[in-house]
PDB file of C-alpha atoms in Angstrom:
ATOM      1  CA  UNK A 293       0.000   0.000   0.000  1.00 45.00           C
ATOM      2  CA  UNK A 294       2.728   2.637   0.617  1.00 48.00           C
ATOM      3  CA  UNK A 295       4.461   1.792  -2.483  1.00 51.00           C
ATOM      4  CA  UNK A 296       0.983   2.542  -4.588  1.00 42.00           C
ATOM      5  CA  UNK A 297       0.101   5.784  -2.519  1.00 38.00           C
ATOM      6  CA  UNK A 298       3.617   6.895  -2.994  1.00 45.00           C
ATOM      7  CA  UNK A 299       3.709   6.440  -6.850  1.00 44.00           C
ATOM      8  CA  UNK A 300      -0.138   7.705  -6.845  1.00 39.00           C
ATOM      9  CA  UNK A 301       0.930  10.922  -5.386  1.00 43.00           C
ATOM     10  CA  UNK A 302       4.480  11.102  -7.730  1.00 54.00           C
ATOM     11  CA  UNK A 303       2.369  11.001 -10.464  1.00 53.00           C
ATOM     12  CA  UNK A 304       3.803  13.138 -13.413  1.00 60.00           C
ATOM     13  CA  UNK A 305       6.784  14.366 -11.450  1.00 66.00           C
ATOM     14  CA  UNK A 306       9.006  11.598 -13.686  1.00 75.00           C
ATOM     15  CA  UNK A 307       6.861  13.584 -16.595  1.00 82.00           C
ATOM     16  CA  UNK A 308       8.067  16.967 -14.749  1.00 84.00           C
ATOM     17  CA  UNK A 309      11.983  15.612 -13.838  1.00 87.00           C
ATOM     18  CA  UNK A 310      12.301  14.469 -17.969  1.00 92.00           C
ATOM     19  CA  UNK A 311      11.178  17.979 -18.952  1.00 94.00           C
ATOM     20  CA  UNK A 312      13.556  19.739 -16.593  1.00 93.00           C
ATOM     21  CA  UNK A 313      16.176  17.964 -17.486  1.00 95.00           C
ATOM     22  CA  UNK A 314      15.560  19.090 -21.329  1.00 97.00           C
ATOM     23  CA  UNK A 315      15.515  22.186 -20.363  1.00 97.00           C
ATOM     24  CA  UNK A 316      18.755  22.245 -18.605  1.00 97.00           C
ATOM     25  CA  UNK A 317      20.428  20.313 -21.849  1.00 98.00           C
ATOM     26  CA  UNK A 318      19.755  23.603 -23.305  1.00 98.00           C
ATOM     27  CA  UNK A 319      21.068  25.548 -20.987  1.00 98.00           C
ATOM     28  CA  UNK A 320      24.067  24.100 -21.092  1.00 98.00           C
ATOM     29  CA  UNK A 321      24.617  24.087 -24.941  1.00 98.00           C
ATOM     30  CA  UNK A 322      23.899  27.904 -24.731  1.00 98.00           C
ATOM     31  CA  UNK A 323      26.844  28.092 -21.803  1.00 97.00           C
ATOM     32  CA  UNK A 324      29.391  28.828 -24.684  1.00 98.00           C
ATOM     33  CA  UNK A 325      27.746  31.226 -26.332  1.00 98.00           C
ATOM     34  CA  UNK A 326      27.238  33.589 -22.694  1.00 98.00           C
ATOM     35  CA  UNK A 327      30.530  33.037 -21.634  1.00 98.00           C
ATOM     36  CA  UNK A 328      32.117  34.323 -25.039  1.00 98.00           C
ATOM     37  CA  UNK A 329      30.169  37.479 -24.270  1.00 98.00           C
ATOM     38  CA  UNK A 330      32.203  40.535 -22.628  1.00 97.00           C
ATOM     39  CA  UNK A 331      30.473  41.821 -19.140  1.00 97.00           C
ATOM     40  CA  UNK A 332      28.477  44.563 -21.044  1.00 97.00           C
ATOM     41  CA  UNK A 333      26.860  42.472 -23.891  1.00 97.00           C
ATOM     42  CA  UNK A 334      26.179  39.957 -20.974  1.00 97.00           C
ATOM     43  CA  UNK A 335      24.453  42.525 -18.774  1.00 96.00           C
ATOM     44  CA  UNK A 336      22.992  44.333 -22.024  1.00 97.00           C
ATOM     45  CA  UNK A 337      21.010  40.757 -22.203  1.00 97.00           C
ATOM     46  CA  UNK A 338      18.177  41.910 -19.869  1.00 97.00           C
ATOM     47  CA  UNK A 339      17.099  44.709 -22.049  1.00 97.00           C
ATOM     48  CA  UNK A 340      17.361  42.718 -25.070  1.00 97.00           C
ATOM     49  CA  UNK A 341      15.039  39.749 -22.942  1.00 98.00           C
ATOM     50  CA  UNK A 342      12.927  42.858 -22.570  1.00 97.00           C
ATOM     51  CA  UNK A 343      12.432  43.296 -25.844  1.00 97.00           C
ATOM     52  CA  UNK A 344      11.238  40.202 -26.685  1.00 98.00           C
ATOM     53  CA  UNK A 345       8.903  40.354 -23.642  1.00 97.00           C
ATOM     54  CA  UNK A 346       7.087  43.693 -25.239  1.00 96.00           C
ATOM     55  CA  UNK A 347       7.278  41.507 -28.869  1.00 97.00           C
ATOM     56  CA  UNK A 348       5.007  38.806 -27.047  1.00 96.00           C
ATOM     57  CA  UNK A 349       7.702  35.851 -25.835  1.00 97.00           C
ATOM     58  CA  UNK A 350       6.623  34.344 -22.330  1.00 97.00           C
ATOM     59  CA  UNK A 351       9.446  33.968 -19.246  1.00 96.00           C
ATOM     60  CA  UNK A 352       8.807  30.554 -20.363  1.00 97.00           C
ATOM     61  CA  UNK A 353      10.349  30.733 -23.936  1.00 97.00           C
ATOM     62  CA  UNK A 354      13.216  33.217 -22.682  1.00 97.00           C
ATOM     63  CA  UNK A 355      14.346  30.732 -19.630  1.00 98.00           C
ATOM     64  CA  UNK A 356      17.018  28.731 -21.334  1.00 98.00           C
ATOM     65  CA  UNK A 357      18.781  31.782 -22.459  1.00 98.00           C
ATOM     66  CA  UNK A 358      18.195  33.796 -19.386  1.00 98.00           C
ATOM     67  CA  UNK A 359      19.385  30.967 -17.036  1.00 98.00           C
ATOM     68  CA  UNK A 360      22.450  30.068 -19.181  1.00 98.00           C
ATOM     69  CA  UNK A 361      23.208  34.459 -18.770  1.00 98.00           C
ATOM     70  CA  UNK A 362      22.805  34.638 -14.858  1.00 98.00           C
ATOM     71  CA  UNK A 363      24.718  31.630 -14.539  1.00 98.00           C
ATOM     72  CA  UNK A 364      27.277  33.033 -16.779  1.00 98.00           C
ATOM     73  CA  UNK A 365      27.186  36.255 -14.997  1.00 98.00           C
ATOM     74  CA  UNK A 366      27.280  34.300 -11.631  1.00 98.00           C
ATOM     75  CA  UNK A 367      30.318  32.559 -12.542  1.00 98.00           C
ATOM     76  CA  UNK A 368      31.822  36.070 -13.501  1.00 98.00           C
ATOM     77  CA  UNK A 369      31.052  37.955 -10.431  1.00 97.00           C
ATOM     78  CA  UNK A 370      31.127  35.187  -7.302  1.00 97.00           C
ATOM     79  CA  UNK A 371      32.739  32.401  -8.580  1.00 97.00           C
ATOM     80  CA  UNK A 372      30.037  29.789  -8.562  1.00 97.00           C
ATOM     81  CA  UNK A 373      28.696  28.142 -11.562  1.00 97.00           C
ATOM     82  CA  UNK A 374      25.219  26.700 -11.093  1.00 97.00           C
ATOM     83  CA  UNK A 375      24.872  22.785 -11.402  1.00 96.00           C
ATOM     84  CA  UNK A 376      22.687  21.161 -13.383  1.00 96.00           C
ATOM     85  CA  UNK A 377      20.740  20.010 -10.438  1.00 94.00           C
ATOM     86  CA  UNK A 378      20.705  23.664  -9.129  1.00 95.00           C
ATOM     87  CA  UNK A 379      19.335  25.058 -12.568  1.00 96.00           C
ATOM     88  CA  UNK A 380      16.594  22.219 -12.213  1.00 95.00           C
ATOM     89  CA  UNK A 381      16.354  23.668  -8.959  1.00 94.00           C
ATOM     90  CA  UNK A 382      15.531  26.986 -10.441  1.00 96.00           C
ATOM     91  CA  UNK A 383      12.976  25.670 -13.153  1.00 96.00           C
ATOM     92  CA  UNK A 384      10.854  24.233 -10.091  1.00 94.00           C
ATOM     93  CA  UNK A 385      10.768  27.621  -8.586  1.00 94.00           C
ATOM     94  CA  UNK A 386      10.149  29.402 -11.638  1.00 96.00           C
ATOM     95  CA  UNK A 387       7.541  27.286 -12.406  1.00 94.00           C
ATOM     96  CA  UNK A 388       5.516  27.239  -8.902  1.00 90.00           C
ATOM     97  CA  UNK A 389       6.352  23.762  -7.958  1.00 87.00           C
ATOM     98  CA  UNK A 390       8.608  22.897  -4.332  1.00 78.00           C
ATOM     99  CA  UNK A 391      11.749  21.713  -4.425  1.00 76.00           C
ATOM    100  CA  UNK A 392      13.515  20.480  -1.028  1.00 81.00           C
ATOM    101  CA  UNK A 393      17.222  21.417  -0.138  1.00 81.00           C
ATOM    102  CA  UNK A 394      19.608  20.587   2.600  1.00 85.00           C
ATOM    103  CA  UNK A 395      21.643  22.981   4.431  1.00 85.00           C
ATOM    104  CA  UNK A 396      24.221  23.976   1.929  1.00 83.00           C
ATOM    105  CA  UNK A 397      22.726  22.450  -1.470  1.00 84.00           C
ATOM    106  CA  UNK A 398      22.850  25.920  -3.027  1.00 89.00           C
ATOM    107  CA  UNK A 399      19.283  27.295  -2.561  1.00 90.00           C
ATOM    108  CA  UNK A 400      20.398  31.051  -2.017  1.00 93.00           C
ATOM    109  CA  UNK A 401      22.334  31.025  -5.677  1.00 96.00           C
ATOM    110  CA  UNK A 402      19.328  28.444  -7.304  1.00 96.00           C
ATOM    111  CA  UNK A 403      17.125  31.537  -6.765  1.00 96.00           C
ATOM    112  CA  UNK A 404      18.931  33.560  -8.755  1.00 98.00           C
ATOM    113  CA  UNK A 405      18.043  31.598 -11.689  1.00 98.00           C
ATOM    114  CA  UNK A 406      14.217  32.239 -11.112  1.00 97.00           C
ATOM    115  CA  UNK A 407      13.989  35.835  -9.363  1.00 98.00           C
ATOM    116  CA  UNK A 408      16.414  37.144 -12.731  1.00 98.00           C
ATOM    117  CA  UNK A 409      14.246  35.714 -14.453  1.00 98.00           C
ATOM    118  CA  UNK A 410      11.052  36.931 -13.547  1.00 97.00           C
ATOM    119  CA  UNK A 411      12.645  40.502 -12.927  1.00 98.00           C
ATOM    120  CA  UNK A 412      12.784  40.548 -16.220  1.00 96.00           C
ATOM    121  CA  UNK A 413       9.381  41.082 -16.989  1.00 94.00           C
ATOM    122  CA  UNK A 414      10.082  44.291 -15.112  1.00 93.00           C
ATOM    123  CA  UNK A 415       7.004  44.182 -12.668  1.00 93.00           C
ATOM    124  CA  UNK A 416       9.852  43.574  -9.555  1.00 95.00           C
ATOM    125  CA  UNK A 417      10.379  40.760  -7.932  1.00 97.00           C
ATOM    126  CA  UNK A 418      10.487  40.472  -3.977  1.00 97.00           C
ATOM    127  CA  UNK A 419      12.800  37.985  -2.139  1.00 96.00           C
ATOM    128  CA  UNK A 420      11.526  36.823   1.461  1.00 95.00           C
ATOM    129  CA  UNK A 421      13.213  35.884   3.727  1.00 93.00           C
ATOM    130  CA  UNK A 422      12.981  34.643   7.582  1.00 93.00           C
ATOM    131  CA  UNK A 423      14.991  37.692   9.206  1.00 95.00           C
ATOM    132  CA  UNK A 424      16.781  41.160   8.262  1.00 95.00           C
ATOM    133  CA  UNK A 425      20.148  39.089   8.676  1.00 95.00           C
ATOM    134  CA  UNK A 426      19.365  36.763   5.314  1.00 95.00           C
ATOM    135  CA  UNK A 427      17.518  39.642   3.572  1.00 96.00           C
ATOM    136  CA  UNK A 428      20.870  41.639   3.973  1.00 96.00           C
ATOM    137  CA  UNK A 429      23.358  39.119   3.387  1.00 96.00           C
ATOM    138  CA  UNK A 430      21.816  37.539   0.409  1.00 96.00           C
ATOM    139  CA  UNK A 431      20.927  40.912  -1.124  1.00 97.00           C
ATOM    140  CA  UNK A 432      24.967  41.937  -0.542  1.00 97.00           C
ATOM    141  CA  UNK A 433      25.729  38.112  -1.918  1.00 96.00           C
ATOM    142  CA  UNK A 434      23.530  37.791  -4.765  1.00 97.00           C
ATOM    143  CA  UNK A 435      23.316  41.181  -5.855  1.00 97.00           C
ATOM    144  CA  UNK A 436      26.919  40.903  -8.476  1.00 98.00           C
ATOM    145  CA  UNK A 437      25.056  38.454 -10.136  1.00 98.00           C
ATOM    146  CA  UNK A 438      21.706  40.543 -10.856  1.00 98.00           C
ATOM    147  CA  UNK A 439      23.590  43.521 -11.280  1.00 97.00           C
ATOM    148  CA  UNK A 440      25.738  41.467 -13.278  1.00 97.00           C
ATOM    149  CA  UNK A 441      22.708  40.817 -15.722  1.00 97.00           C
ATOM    150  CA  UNK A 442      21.665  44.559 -15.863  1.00 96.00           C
ATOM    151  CA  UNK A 443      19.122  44.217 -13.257  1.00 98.00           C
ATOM    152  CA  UNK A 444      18.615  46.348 -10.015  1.00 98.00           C
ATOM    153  CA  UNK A 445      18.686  45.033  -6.355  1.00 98.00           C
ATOM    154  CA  UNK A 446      17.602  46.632  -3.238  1.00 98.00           C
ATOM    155  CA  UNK A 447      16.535  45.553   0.496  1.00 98.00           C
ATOM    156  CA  UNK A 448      13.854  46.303   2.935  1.00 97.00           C
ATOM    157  CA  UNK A 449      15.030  46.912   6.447  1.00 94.00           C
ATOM    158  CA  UNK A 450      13.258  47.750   9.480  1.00 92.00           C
ATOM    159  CA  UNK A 451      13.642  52.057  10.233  1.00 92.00           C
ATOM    160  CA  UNK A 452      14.594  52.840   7.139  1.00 94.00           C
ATOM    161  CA  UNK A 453      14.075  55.741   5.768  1.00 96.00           C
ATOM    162  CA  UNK A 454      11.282  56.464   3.672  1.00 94.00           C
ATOM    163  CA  UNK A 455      12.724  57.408   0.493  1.00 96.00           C
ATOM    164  CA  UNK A 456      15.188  54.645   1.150  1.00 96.00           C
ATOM    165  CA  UNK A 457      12.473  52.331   1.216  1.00 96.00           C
ATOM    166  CA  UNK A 458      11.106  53.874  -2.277  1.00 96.00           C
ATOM    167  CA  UNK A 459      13.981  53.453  -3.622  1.00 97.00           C
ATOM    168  CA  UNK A 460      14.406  49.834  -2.757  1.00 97.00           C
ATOM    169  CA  UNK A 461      10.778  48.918  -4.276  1.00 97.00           C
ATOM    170  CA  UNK A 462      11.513  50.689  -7.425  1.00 97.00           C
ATOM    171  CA  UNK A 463      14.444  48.068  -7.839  1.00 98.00           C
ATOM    172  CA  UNK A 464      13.980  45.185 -10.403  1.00 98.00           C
ATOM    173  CA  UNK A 465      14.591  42.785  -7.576  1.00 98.00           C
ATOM    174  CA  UNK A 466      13.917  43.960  -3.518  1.00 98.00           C
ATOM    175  CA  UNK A 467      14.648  41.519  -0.707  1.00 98.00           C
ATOM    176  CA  UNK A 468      12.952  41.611   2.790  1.00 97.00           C
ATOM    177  CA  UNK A 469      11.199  39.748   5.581  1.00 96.00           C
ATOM    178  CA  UNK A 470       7.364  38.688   5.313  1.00 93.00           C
ATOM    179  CA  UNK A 471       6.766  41.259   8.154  1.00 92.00           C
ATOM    180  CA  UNK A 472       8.369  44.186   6.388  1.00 92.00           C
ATOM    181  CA  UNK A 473       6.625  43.109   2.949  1.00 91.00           C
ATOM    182  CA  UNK A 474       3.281  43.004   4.929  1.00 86.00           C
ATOM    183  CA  UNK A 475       3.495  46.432   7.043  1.00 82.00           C
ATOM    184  CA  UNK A 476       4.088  48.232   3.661  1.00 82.00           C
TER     185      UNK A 476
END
């Protein structure tokens, strides 16, 4: 009985893993092409993505491009390269679904794969996290690799001051806690 509840409730995620995987194929056959690009052509990328978002492509159709570019611009500004099981990581998020991580698996740098992504539609994108601490760090961490891409990163902290706090939401990307995000 376990064994049949278990597969009854996996249903389609083999269907979901096989697509993912396709996906990051792609990614990685693009990898050459981004990392022949100098840092301004790779951070000139968003507004190009941009573009094609105004022409009518979906996130969807841009993904394989845009992932291969953050990781690109990743590898540039921190030194980490995502892994292939880190840009399936990224896919999950992007598209909705959960995906579980340990304690050092790479979570922090898998959501830069989805949050550039969806900043690029240029309706922000907010980052929450469980205290200022995170919301800091990984804003000060992460934020090479957006700004790497062309994209703008700001953070939410308690007693700011106002037109700090503008400033921040105007950003492509704004990181925060749940508490902050609600008050405002």
């Amino acid at each position: 009985m376990p064994n049949f509840l278990s597969k009854l409730l996996s249903a389609g995620a083999d269907k979901d893993l096989k697509e993912y995987q396709r996906i990051t194929a792609h990614v990685n056959e693009l990898e050459p092409r981004f990392s022949a690009m100098d840092d301004e052509e790779l951070s000139g990328q968003t507004k190009l993505f941009r573009e094609r978002i105004e022409n009518g492509e979906a996130l969807d159709d841009l993904l394989p491009e845009a992932f291969a570019a953050v990781r690109e611009a990743s590898r540039r500004t921190t030194g980490m390269r995502h892994f292939d099981v880190q840009i399936i990581g990224g896919i999950a998020l992007h598209r909705g679904t959960i995906a579980e991580m340990k304690t050092g698996e790479g979570k922090t740098l898998v959501a830069t794969l989805a949050v550039a992504l969806n900043a690029i539609a240029g309706k922000g994108v907010h980052v929450v996290t469980v205290n200022d601490y995170l919301a800091a760090r990984d804003a000060a961490w992460m934020g090479p690799v957006y700004r790497g891409m062309g994209l703008t990163v700001g953070v939410i902290s308690p007693f700011m001051p106002e037109e700090e706090r503008f400033a921040a939401y105007r950003c492509d990307i704004t990181y925060g806690t749940n508490s902050e995000f609600g008050f405002d």
